[in-house]
Each structure stands twice: as structure tokens, then as C-alpha cells.
GROMACS .gro file of C-alpha atoms in nm:
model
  175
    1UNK     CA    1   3.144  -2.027  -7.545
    2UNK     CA    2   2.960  -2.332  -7.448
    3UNK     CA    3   3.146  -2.607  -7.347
    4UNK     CA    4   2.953  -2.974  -7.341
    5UNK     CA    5   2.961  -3.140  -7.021
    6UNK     CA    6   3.123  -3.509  -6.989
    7UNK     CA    7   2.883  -3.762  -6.889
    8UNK     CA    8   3.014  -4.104  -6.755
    9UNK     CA    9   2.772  -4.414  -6.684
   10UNK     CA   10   2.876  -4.762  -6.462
   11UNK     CA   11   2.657  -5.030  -6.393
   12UNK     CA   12   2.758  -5.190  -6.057
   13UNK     CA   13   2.549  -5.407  -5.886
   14UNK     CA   14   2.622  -5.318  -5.518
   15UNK     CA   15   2.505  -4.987  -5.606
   16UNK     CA   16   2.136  -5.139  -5.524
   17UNK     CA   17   1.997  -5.051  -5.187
   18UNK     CA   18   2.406  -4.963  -5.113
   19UNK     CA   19   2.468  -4.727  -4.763
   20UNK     CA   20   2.594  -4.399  -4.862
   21UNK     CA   21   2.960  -4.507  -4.769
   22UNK     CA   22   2.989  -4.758  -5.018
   23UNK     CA   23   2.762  -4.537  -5.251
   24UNK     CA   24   3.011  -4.261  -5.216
   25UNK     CA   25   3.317  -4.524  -5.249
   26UNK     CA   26   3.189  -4.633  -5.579
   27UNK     CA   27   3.075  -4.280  -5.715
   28UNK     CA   28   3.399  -4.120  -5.650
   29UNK     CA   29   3.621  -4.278  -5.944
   30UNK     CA   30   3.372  -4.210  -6.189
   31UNK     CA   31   3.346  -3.836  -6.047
   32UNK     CA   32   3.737  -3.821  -6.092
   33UNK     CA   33   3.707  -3.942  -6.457
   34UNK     CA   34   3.486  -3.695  -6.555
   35UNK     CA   35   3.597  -3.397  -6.431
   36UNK     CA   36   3.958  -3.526  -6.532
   37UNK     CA   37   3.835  -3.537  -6.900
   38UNK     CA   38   3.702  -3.221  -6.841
   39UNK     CA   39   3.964  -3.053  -6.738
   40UNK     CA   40   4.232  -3.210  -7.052
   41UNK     CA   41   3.936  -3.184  -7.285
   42UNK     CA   42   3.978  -2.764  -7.212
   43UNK     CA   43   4.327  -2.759  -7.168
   44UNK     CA   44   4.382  -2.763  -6.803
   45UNK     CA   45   4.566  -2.903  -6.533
   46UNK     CA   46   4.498  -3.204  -6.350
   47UNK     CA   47   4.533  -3.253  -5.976
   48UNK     CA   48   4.593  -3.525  -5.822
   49UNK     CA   49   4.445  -3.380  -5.512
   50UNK     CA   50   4.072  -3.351  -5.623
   51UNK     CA   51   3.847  -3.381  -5.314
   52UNK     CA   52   3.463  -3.467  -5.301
   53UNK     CA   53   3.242  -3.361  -5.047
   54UNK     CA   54   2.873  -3.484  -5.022
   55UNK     CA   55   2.647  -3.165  -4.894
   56UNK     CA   56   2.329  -3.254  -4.680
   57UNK     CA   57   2.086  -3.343  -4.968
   58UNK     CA   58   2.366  -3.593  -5.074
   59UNK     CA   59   2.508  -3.379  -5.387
   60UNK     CA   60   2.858  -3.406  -5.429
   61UNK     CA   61   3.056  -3.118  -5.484
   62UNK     CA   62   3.419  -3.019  -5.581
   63UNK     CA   63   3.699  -2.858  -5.305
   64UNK     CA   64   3.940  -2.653  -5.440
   65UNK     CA   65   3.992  -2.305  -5.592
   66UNK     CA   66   4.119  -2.446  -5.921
   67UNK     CA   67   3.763  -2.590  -5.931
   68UNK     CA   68   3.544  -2.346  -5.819
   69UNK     CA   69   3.367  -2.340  -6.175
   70UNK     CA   70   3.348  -2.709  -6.206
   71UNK     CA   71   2.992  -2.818  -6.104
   72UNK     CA   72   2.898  -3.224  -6.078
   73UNK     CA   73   2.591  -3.388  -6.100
   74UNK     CA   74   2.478  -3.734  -6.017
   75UNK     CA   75   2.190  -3.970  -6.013
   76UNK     CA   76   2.154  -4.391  -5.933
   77UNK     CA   77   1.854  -4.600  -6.001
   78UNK     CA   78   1.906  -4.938  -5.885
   79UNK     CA   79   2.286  -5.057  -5.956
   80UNK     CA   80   2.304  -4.767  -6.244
   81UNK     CA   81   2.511  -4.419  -6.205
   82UNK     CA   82   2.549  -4.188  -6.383
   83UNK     CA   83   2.782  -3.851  -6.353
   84UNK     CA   84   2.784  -3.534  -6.513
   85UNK     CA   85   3.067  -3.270  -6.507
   86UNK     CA   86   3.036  -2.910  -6.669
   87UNK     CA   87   3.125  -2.569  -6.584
   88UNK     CA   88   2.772  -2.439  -6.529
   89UNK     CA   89   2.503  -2.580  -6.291
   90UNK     CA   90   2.454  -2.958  -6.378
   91UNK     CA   91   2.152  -3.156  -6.347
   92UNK     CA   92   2.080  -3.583  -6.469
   93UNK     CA   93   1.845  -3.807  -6.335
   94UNK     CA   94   1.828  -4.174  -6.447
   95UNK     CA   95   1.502  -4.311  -6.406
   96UNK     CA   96   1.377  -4.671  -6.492
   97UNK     CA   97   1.042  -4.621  -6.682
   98UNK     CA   98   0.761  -4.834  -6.494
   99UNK     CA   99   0.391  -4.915  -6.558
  100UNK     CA  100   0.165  -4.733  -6.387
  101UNK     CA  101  -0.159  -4.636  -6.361
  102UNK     CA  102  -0.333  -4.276  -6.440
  103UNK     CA  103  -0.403  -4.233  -6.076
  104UNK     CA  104  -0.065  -4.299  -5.971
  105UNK     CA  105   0.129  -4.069  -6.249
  106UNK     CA  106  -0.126  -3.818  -6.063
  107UNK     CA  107  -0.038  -3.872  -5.722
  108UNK     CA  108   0.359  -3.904  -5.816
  109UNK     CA  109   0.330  -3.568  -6.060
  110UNK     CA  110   0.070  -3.315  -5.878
  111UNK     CA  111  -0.221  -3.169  -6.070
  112UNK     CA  112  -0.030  -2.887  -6.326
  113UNK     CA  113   0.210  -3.142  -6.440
  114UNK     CA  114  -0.019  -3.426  -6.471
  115UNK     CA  115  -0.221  -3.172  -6.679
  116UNK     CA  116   0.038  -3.185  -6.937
  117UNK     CA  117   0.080  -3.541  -6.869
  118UNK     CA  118  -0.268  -3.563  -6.994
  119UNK     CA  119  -0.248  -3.336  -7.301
  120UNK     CA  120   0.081  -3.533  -7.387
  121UNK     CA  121  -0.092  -3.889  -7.421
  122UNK     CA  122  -0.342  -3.785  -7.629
  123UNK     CA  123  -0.030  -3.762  -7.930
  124UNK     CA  124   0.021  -4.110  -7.907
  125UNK     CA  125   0.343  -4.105  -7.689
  126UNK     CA  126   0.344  -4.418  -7.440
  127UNK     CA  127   0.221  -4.240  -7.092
  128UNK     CA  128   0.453  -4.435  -6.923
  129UNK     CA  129   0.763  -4.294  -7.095
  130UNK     CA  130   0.599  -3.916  -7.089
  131UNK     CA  131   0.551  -3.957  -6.730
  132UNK     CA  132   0.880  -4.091  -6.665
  133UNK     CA  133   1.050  -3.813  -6.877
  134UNK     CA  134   0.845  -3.501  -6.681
  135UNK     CA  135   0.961  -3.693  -6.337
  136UNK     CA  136   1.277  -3.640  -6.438
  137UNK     CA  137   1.273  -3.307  -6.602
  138UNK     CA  138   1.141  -3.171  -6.274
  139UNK     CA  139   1.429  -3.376  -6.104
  140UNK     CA  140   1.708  -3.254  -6.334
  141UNK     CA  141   1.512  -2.855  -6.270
  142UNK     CA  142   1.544  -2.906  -5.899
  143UNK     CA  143   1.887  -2.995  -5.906
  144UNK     CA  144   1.989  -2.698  -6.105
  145UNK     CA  145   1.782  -2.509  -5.851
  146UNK     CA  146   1.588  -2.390  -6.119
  147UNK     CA  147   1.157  -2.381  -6.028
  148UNK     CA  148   1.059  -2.712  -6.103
  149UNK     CA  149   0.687  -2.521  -6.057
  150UNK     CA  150   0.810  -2.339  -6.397
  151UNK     CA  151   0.610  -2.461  -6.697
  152UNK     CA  152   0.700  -2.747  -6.878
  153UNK     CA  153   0.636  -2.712  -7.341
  154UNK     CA  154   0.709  -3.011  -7.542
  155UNK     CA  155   0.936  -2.917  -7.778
  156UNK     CA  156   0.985  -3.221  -7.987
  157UNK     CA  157   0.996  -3.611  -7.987
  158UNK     CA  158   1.088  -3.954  -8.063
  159UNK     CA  159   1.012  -4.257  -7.958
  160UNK     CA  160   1.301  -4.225  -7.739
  161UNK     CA  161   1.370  -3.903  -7.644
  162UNK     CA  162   1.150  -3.602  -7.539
  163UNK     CA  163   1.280  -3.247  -7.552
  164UNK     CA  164   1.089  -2.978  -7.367
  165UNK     CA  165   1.084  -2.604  -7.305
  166UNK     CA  166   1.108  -2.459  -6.991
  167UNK     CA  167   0.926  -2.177  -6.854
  168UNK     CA  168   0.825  -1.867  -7.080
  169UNK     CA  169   1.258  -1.825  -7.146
  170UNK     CA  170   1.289  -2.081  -7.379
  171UNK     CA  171   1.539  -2.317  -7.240
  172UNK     CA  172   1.576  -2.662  -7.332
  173UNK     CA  173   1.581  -2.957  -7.142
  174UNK     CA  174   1.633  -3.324  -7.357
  175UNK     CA  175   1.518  -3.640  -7.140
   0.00000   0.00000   0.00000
């Protein structure tokens, strides 16, 4: 069955404008934790010899056959992180939601999803925090090397969360 992923969150200043070795030295513990939770949450082993590797495009990922099926996720904006651990393909994004104007959510979005963007507004959801939460959607959908050209369908929403359809299958993605 489905089994939820463990998401861990630090604030650390020195994250902002951080190289990537002291990036990577502060995004490893929290990596650890969560996959560690993980792992006791469903009844397996921990090793003490869990090893990160960044990939080119900066996404860290687990060595080791005992955690082949373990997938990681992670996303900073400014001196926030955030990690995500799961044993299917994991995608986050953290995003800090910023004025801006029509042209610019254009520019930033492209035409189809500023489109929705549009059609979105017009229900009386704050364009800032729609355009924030299809930046990241497409962010999250990249990272899960899913289409991020796929089609995005609001699904429902608050004033604090959005949840959205993706595509013609039906899958959900909550921002």
C-alpha cells in the first residue's frame, strides 16, 4: 500500500546565498533524519553508513542497495529547507509568495499556464498565491520527471492551500 512520505523543515540562516558545500553540509542531517524515520516508521533497519550523493542538477540521492527504493527530495528558498523522503519518486518546492505584476507571472509561467493563471483569478483567489502555487506545481512535476507541459485542473481550494489535477490521469498534486 501507500506509505506517506516524511517531510522535515529547518530554518538556518546560512542557508541564504550558501555555496553548495556548506549547502550540502547543512542538508545532510536533515536528509539522515528523514529517511531514518522512514525506515523505523516501516520497520526497517537503520545504517549507520547512509551516503548522499548530489547528481549534476544538484538532487541528492541515496547509495546503497538497502536503499535503492528510497527516493529524496529537496528544495531551499532563502535560509528555509525542506526534505522529503518516500519510497516512490519525490518532489517539494518551497517557494516564498511575492508581488508581482500580470506581465511578470507571464513571463515567469509561459502562455498555457498563465492561461490558467488567468482563468484562476477570476474566482477570487489572490493571483499572487495562484501563481506561486502553479510555479511550484510545475517545479515539484519536473522533479518527479513527470511533463510539467501536462495540464494543470484545479481541483479544490482554500485560502491556503490549492490542490490540482494533473494531466487527463487524474493525479493529485496539493501546494
Amino acid at each position: 500500500g501507500f506509505v506517506r512520505p516524511i517531510v522535515r523543515c529547518l530554518y538556518d540562516e546560512r542557508l541564504k546565498g550558501a555555496r553548495k558545500e556548506l549547502r550540502h553540509k547543512i542538508e545532510l542531517p536533515l536528509i539522515k533524519a528523514a529517511v531514518d524515520e522512514l525506515l523505523t516508521k516501516n520497520s526497517k533497519k537503520i545504517s549507520k553508513n547512509l551516503r548522499i550523493k548530489w547528481d549534476k542538477t544538484g538532487r541528492p540521492l541515496i547509495i546503497g542497495e538497502n536503499y535503492k527504493d528510497i527516493k529524496i527530495s529537496l528544495s531551499h528558498d532563502a535560509s528555509f529547507l525542506m526534505v522529503v523522503a518516500g519510497y516512490e519518486e519525490q518532489g517539494c518546492d518551497v517557494e516564498t509568495i511575492k508581488e508581482r505584476e500580470s506581465k511578470d507571472w507571464k513571463s515567469l509561467l509561459g502562455e498555457k499556464n498563465y492561461q490558467f493563471y488567468e482563468s484562476l483569478t477570476k474566482n477570487n483567489i489572490n493571483k499572487d498565491f495562484i501563481g506561486t502555487a502553479i510555479w511550484s506545481s510545475n517545479e515539484c512535476l519536473s522533479k518527479i520527471s513527470v511533463n510539467s507541459r501536462n495540464k494543470l485542473y484545479l481541483d479544490k481550494s482554500t485560502s491556503q492551500a490549492i490542490c490540482f489535477n494533473i494531466g487527463e490521469d487524474n493525479k493529485k498534486i496539493i501546494v
